[in-house]
């Protein structure tokens, strides 16, 4: 389903025959991609929701989909331990990244240049232009989600079993902050374009906003004089 972000009004429902695991908007605000349990990636024009185009992207259910900064290129991750780079004009994936462990989530920075993957107890980060690994960080817990800020100074992670949100230094992986708040597994995270705020989405039915620099005045967070 697609809602008006200001009023909460439902705008359109996009039909699927199987469970949808992930969805993302293109930059034009009318095109949506979805990743489904039936191993497919679908592309919807929300003005014509009954006429999607479909690409069979994986040999197992699709876990996560992201629209790249290129108009026709989609990044998808599946339970087949593969990340596929799909050019929607081509019949098959133009590039595949093989991962050793199960993939929980993938994330792109707002400029589309950095791709991160949460897999087992690892966070793998690629430079999208060359698809070169720039970070491979071993964690001491199962990671459900990992997102890099646009400034490439922070990584936010979600713990698969402890439900904690952690903010880590990008270069070293050093843990900087730990946050509690969610009551279910965290399945997605992303930063605002300026990197000042990040959002986490959980199985508990909530999306939570967190400051990258707690205690500073920003948006909804205003300092009060005592």
mmCIF file of C-alpha atoms in Angstrom:
data_model
loop_
_atom_site.group_PDB
_atom_site.id
_atom_site.type_symbol
_atom_site.label_atom_id
_atom_site.label_comp_id
_atom_site.label_asym_id
_atom_site.label_seq_id
_atom_site.Cartn_x
_atom_site.Cartn_y
_atom_site.Cartn_z
ATOM 1 C CA UNK A 1 0.000 0.000 0.000
ATOM 2 C CA UNK A 2 1.040 3.619 -0.621
ATOM 3 C CA UNK A 3 -0.056 6.397 1.751
ATOM 4 C CA UNK A 4 0.067 10.182 1.766
ATOM 5 C CA UNK A 5 2.926 10.912 4.187
ATOM 6 C CA UNK A 6 1.236 14.096 5.496
ATOM 7 C CA UNK A 7 -2.373 12.955 5.957
ATOM 8 C CA UNK A 8 -2.016 9.186 6.336
ATOM 9 C CA UNK A 9 -4.611 8.679 3.617
ATOM 10 C CA UNK A 10 -4.216 5.473 1.606
ATOM 11 C CA UNK A 11 -3.542 6.370 -2.034
ATOM 12 C CA UNK A 12 -3.254 3.027 -3.768
ATOM 13 C CA UNK A 13 -2.873 -0.695 -3.132
ATOM 14 C CA UNK A 14 -0.356 -2.660 -5.212
ATOM 15 C CA UNK A 15 -1.597 -6.237 -5.748
ATOM 16 C CA UNK A 16 0.620 -9.258 -4.970
ATOM 17 C CA UNK A 17 -0.127 -12.955 -4.631
ATOM 18 C CA UNK A 18 2.670 -13.523 -2.100
ATOM 19 C CA UNK A 19 4.216 -11.829 0.942
ATOM 20 C CA UNK A 20 6.070 -8.596 0.110
ATOM 21 C CA UNK A 21 9.389 -8.264 1.978
ATOM 22 C CA UNK A 22 10.599 -4.885 0.686
ATOM 23 C CA UNK A 23 9.620 -1.833 -1.372
ATOM 24 C CA UNK A 24 11.311 1.351 -2.565
ATOM 25 C CA UNK A 25 10.422 4.481 -4.532
ATOM 26 C CA UNK A 26 12.244 5.688 -7.619
ATOM 27 C CA UNK A 27 13.232 9.356 -7.728
ATOM 28 C CA UNK A 28 10.145 10.231 -9.780
ATOM 29 C CA UNK A 29 7.740 9.482 -6.884
ATOM 30 C CA UNK A 30 5.351 7.437 -9.052
ATOM 31 C CA UNK A 31 7.424 4.288 -9.652
ATOM 32 C CA UNK A 32 7.718 1.655 -6.925
ATOM 33 C CA UNK A 33 9.703 -1.570 -6.851
ATOM 34 C CA UNK A 34 8.816 -4.485 -4.599
ATOM 35 C CA UNK A 35 10.569 -7.695 -3.603
ATOM 36 C CA UNK A 36 8.385 -10.709 -2.927
ATOM 37 C CA UNK A 37 8.352 -14.189 -1.452
ATOM 38 C CA UNK A 38 7.759 -15.515 -4.982
ATOM 39 C CA UNK A 39 11.408 -14.648 -5.951
ATOM 40 C CA UNK A 40 10.330 -11.726 -8.123
ATOM 41 C CA UNK A 41 10.970 -8.006 -8.316
ATOM 42 C CA UNK A 42 7.984 -6.009 -9.557
ATOM 43 C CA UNK A 43 7.926 -2.475 -10.946
ATOM 44 C CA UNK A 44 4.715 -0.493 -10.441
ATOM 45 C CA UNK A 45 3.524 2.814 -11.835
ATOM 46 C CA UNK A 46 1.191 3.886 -9.010
ATOM 47 C CA UNK A 47 -1.049 5.642 -11.533
ATOM 48 C CA UNK A 48 -1.599 2.216 -13.157
ATOM 49 C CA UNK A 49 -1.197 -0.248 -10.248
ATOM 50 C CA UNK A 50 -2.797 -3.181 -12.097
ATOM 51 C CA UNK A 51 -0.101 -3.252 -14.810
ATOM 52 C CA UNK A 52 3.245 -4.064 -13.126
ATOM 53 C CA UNK A 53 6.247 -5.442 -14.960
ATOM 54 C CA UNK A 54 8.023 -8.392 -13.357
ATOM 55 C CA UNK A 55 11.606 -9.649 -13.242
ATOM 56 C CA UNK A 56 12.494 -13.043 -11.773
ATOM 57 C CA UNK A 57 15.503 -11.847 -9.825
ATOM 58 C CA UNK A 58 16.478 -14.751 -7.537
ATOM 59 C CA UNK A 59 16.243 -18.506 -7.020
ATOM 60 C CA UNK A 60 14.820 -17.894 -3.514
ATOM 61 C CA UNK A 61 12.549 -15.264 -1.910
ATOM 62 C CA UNK A 62 13.641 -11.644 -2.320
ATOM 63 C CA UNK A 63 14.722 -10.127 0.987
ATOM 64 C CA UNK A 64 15.408 -6.474 0.113
ATOM 65 C CA UNK A 65 15.197 -4.120 -2.881
ATOM 66 C CA UNK A 66 16.678 -0.661 -3.445
ATOM 67 C CA UNK A 67 16.475 1.703 -6.383
ATOM 68 C CA UNK A 68 19.918 2.956 -7.377
ATOM 69 C CA UNK A 69 20.747 6.508 -8.445
ATOM 70 C CA UNK A 70 20.641 5.282 -12.059
ATOM 71 C CA UNK A 71 17.188 5.417 -13.626
ATOM 72 C CA UNK A 72 16.923 1.794 -14.733
ATOM 73 C CA UNK A 73 19.118 0.018 -12.163
ATOM 74 C CA UNK A 74 17.769 -1.860 -9.135
ATOM 75 C CA UNK A 75 19.696 -3.663 -6.389
ATOM 76 C CA UNK A 76 18.044 -6.746 -4.903
ATOM 77 C CA UNK A 77 19.088 -9.216 -2.205
ATOM 78 C CA UNK A 78 17.635 -12.701 -1.816
ATOM 79 C CA UNK A 79 17.614 -15.711 0.438
ATOM 80 C CA UNK A 80 19.858 -17.363 -2.168
ATOM 81 C CA UNK A 81 22.759 -15.360 -0.592
ATOM 82 C CA UNK A 82 23.088 -13.163 -3.663
ATOM 83 C CA UNK A 83 22.905 -9.449 -4.310
ATOM 84 C CA UNK A 84 21.860 -8.832 -7.906
ATOM 85 C CA UNK A 85 22.323 -5.637 -9.883
ATOM 86 C CA UNK A 86 19.386 -5.486 -12.274
ATOM 87 C CA UNK A 87 19.196 -3.263 -15.327
ATOM 88 C CA UNK A 88 15.482 -3.254 -16.057
ATOM 89 C CA UNK A 89 16.227 -3.066 -19.774
ATOM 90 C CA UNK A 90 18.162 -6.383 -19.666
ATOM 91 C CA UNK A 91 16.695 -9.899 -19.266
ATOM 92 C CA UNK A 92 19.135 -11.003 -16.528
ATOM 93 C CA UNK A 93 21.252 -9.502 -13.747
ATOM 94 C CA UNK A 94 24.183 -7.446 -15.027
ATOM 95 C CA UNK A 95 26.228 -8.227 -11.916
ATOM 96 C CA UNK A 96 25.939 -10.591 -8.940
ATOM 97 C CA UNK A 97 27.651 -10.340 -5.555
ATOM 98 C CA UNK A 98 27.950 -13.688 -3.754
ATOM 99 C CA UNK A 99 27.632 -13.592 0.066
ATOM 100 C CA UNK A 100 28.782 -16.418 2.378
ATOM 101 C CA UNK A 101 25.967 -16.119 4.930
ATOM 102 C CA UNK A 102 22.250 -15.325 4.832
ATOM 103 C CA UNK A 103 21.451 -11.711 3.950
ATOM 104 C CA UNK A 104 19.229 -9.804 6.372
ATOM 105 C CA UNK A 105 19.151 -6.422 4.662
ATOM 106 C CA UNK A 106 20.823 -4.123 2.136
ATOM 107 C CA UNK A 107 20.982 -0.328 2.210
ATOM 108 C CA UNK A 108 22.130 2.462 -0.105
ATOM 109 C CA UNK A 109 23.321 5.895 0.982
ATOM 110 C CA UNK A 110 21.126 8.793 -0.158
ATOM 111 C CA UNK A 111 23.596 9.624 -2.950
ATOM 112 C CA UNK A 112 23.515 5.996 -4.124
ATOM 113 C CA UNK A 113 27.288 5.587 -3.994
ATOM 114 C CA UNK A 114 27.660 3.248 -1.010
ATOM 115 C CA UNK A 115 25.937 -0.144 -0.666
ATOM 116 C CA UNK A 116 25.914 -1.920 2.700
ATOM 117 C CA UNK A 117 24.804 -5.432 3.590
ATOM 118 C CA UNK A 118 23.970 -7.054 6.930
ATOM 119 C CA UNK A 119 24.821 -10.752 6.789
ATOM 120 C CA UNK A 120 25.235 -12.974 9.838
ATOM 121 C CA UNK A 121 27.787 -11.249 12.069
ATOM 122 C CA UNK A 122 29.263 -9.212 9.215
ATOM 123 C CA UNK A 123 28.689 -5.805 7.678
ATOM 124 C CA UNK A 124 29.986 -5.579 4.111
ATOM 125 C CA UNK A 125 30.231 -2.209 2.357
ATOM 126 C CA UNK A 126 30.851 -1.608 -1.367
ATOM 127 C CA UNK A 127 31.686 1.407 -3.489
ATOM 128 C CA UNK A 128 28.860 1.168 -6.034
ATOM 129 C CA UNK A 129 30.771 2.744 -8.934
ATOM 130 C CA UNK A 130 33.311 -0.106 -8.992
ATOM 131 C CA UNK A 131 31.518 -2.611 -6.730
ATOM 132 C CA UNK A 132 34.705 -2.791 -4.722
ATOM 133 C CA UNK A 133 34.524 -3.819 -1.053
ATOM 134 C CA UNK A 134 35.599 -0.839 1.054
ATOM 135 C CA UNK A 135 34.692 -2.303 4.468
ATOM 136 C CA UNK A 136 34.155 -5.795 5.842
ATOM 137 C CA UNK A 137 33.457 -5.486 9.554
ATOM 138 C CA UNK A 138 33.102 -8.473 11.906
ATOM 139 C CA UNK A 139 30.604 -7.895 14.717
ATOM 140 C CA UNK A 140 30.113 -9.955 17.873
ATOM 141 C CA UNK A 141 26.338 -10.201 17.354
ATOM 142 C CA UNK A 142 23.914 -11.158 14.583
ATOM 143 C CA UNK A 143 23.173 -8.046 12.524
ATOM 144 C CA UNK A 144 19.649 -7.508 11.180
ATOM 145 C CA UNK A 145 20.311 -4.216 9.384
ATOM 146 C CA UNK A 146 23.205 -1.883 8.565
ATOM 147 C CA UNK A 147 23.098 1.622 7.064
ATOM 148 C CA UNK A 148 25.940 4.077 6.354
ATOM 149 C CA UNK A 149 25.473 7.836 6.665
ATOM 150 C CA UNK A 150 26.094 9.995 3.558
ATOM 151 C CA UNK A 151 29.242 11.469 5.130
ATOM 152 C CA UNK A 152 30.702 7.937 5.530
ATOM 153 C CA UNK A 153 31.505 8.500 9.205
ATOM 154 C CA UNK A 154 28.846 6.336 10.885
ATOM 155 C CA UNK A 155 27.212 2.933 10.505
ATOM 156 C CA UNK A 156 23.916 2.221 12.239
ATOM 157 C CA UNK A 157 23.129 -1.416 13.009
ATOM 158 C CA UNK A 158 20.243 -3.372 14.449
ATOM 159 C CA UNK A 159 20.749 -6.486 16.544
ATOM 160 C CA UNK A 160 18.789 -9.524 15.382
ATOM 161 C CA UNK A 161 18.105 -10.919 18.869
ATOM 162 C CA UNK A 162 18.826 -8.141 21.406
ATOM 163 C CA UNK A 163 16.708 -5.522 19.524
ATOM 164 C CA UNK A 164 19.320 -2.803 20.191
ATOM 165 C CA UNK A 165 20.242 0.006 17.805
ATOM 166 C CA UNK A 166 23.964 0.707 17.674
ATOM 167 C CA UNK A 167 25.815 3.623 16.118
ATOM 168 C CA UNK A 168 29.393 2.742 15.133
ATOM 169 C CA UNK A 169 32.373 4.578 13.677
ATOM 170 C CA UNK A 170 32.648 3.843 9.960
ATOM 171 C CA UNK A 171 36.431 3.562 9.751
ATOM 172 C CA UNK A 172 37.037 1.338 12.769
ATOM 173 C CA UNK A 173 33.653 -0.207 13.522
ATOM 174 C CA UNK A 174 34.016 1.063 17.110
ATOM 175 C CA UNK A 175 30.700 1.220 18.959
ATOM 176 C CA UNK A 176 29.787 4.809 19.857
ATOM 177 C CA UNK A 177 26.183 4.649 21.092
ATOM 178 C CA UNK A 178 23.590 2.029 22.014
ATOM 179 C CA UNK A 179 19.847 2.757 21.972
ATOM 180 C CA UNK A 180 16.836 0.860 23.273
ATOM 181 C CA UNK A 181 13.288 1.436 22.122
ATOM 182 C CA UNK A 182 12.088 -1.265 19.738
ATOM 183 C CA UNK A 183 10.182 -4.304 21.002
ATOM 184 C CA UNK A 184 10.667 -6.422 17.901
ATOM 185 C CA UNK A 185 13.385 -7.182 15.332
ATOM 186 C CA UNK A 186 14.569 -4.185 13.285
ATOM 187 C CA UNK A 187 14.231 -4.802 9.548
ATOM 188 C CA UNK A 188 15.337 -1.515 7.983
ATOM 189 C CA UNK A 189 17.281 1.685 8.667
ATOM 190 C CA UNK A 190 18.254 4.779 6.713
ATOM 191 C CA UNK A 191 19.824 8.209 7.235
ATOM 192 C CA UNK A 192 18.452 11.597 6.229
ATOM 193 C CA UNK A 193 20.433 13.186 3.360
ATOM 194 C CA UNK A 194 22.240 15.510 5.800
ATOM 195 C CA UNK A 195 23.109 12.595 8.103
ATOM 196 C CA UNK A 196 21.643 14.332 11.171
ATOM 197 C CA UNK A 197 18.801 11.857 11.703
ATOM 198 C CA UNK A 198 18.292 8.168 11.024
ATOM 199 C CA UNK A 199 15.119 6.099 11.009
ATOM 200 C CA UNK A 200 14.670 2.470 12.026
ATOM 201 C CA UNK A 201 11.683 0.284 11.168
ATOM 202 C CA UNK A 202 10.755 -2.669 13.341
ATOM 203 C CA UNK A 203 8.498 -5.697 13.467
ATOM 204 C CA UNK A 204 6.885 -4.018 16.486
ATOM 205 C CA UNK A 205 4.979 -1.835 13.994
ATOM 206 C CA UNK A 206 6.885 1.388 14.676
ATOM 207 C CA UNK A 207 9.324 3.625 12.839
ATOM 208 C CA UNK A 208 11.622 5.499 15.233
ATOM 209 C CA UNK A 209 13.746 8.570 14.558
ATOM 210 C CA UNK A 210 17.114 9.013 16.246
ATOM 211 C CA UNK A 211 19.557 11.913 16.299
ATOM 212 C CA UNK A 212 23.070 11.272 15.052
ATOM 213 C CA UNK A 213 24.272 13.896 17.544
ATOM 214 C CA UNK A 214 21.970 13.617 20.583
ATOM 215 C CA UNK A 215 21.464 16.813 22.540
ATOM 216 C CA UNK A 216 21.684 19.200 19.587
ATOM 217 C CA UNK A 217 18.768 21.283 18.275
ATOM 218 C CA UNK A 218 17.403 19.834 15.049
ATOM 219 C CA UNK A 219 13.899 19.609 13.610
ATOM 220 C CA UNK A 220 11.588 18.132 16.247
ATOM 221 C CA UNK A 221 14.379 18.251 18.803
ATOM 222 C CA UNK A 222 14.579 21.739 20.307
ATOM 223 C CA UNK A 223 16.633 22.769 23.337
ATOM 224 C CA UNK A 224 14.828 24.285 26.295
ATOM 225 C CA UNK A 225 16.280 26.796 28.700
ATOM 226 C CA UNK A 226 15.883 25.810 32.350
#
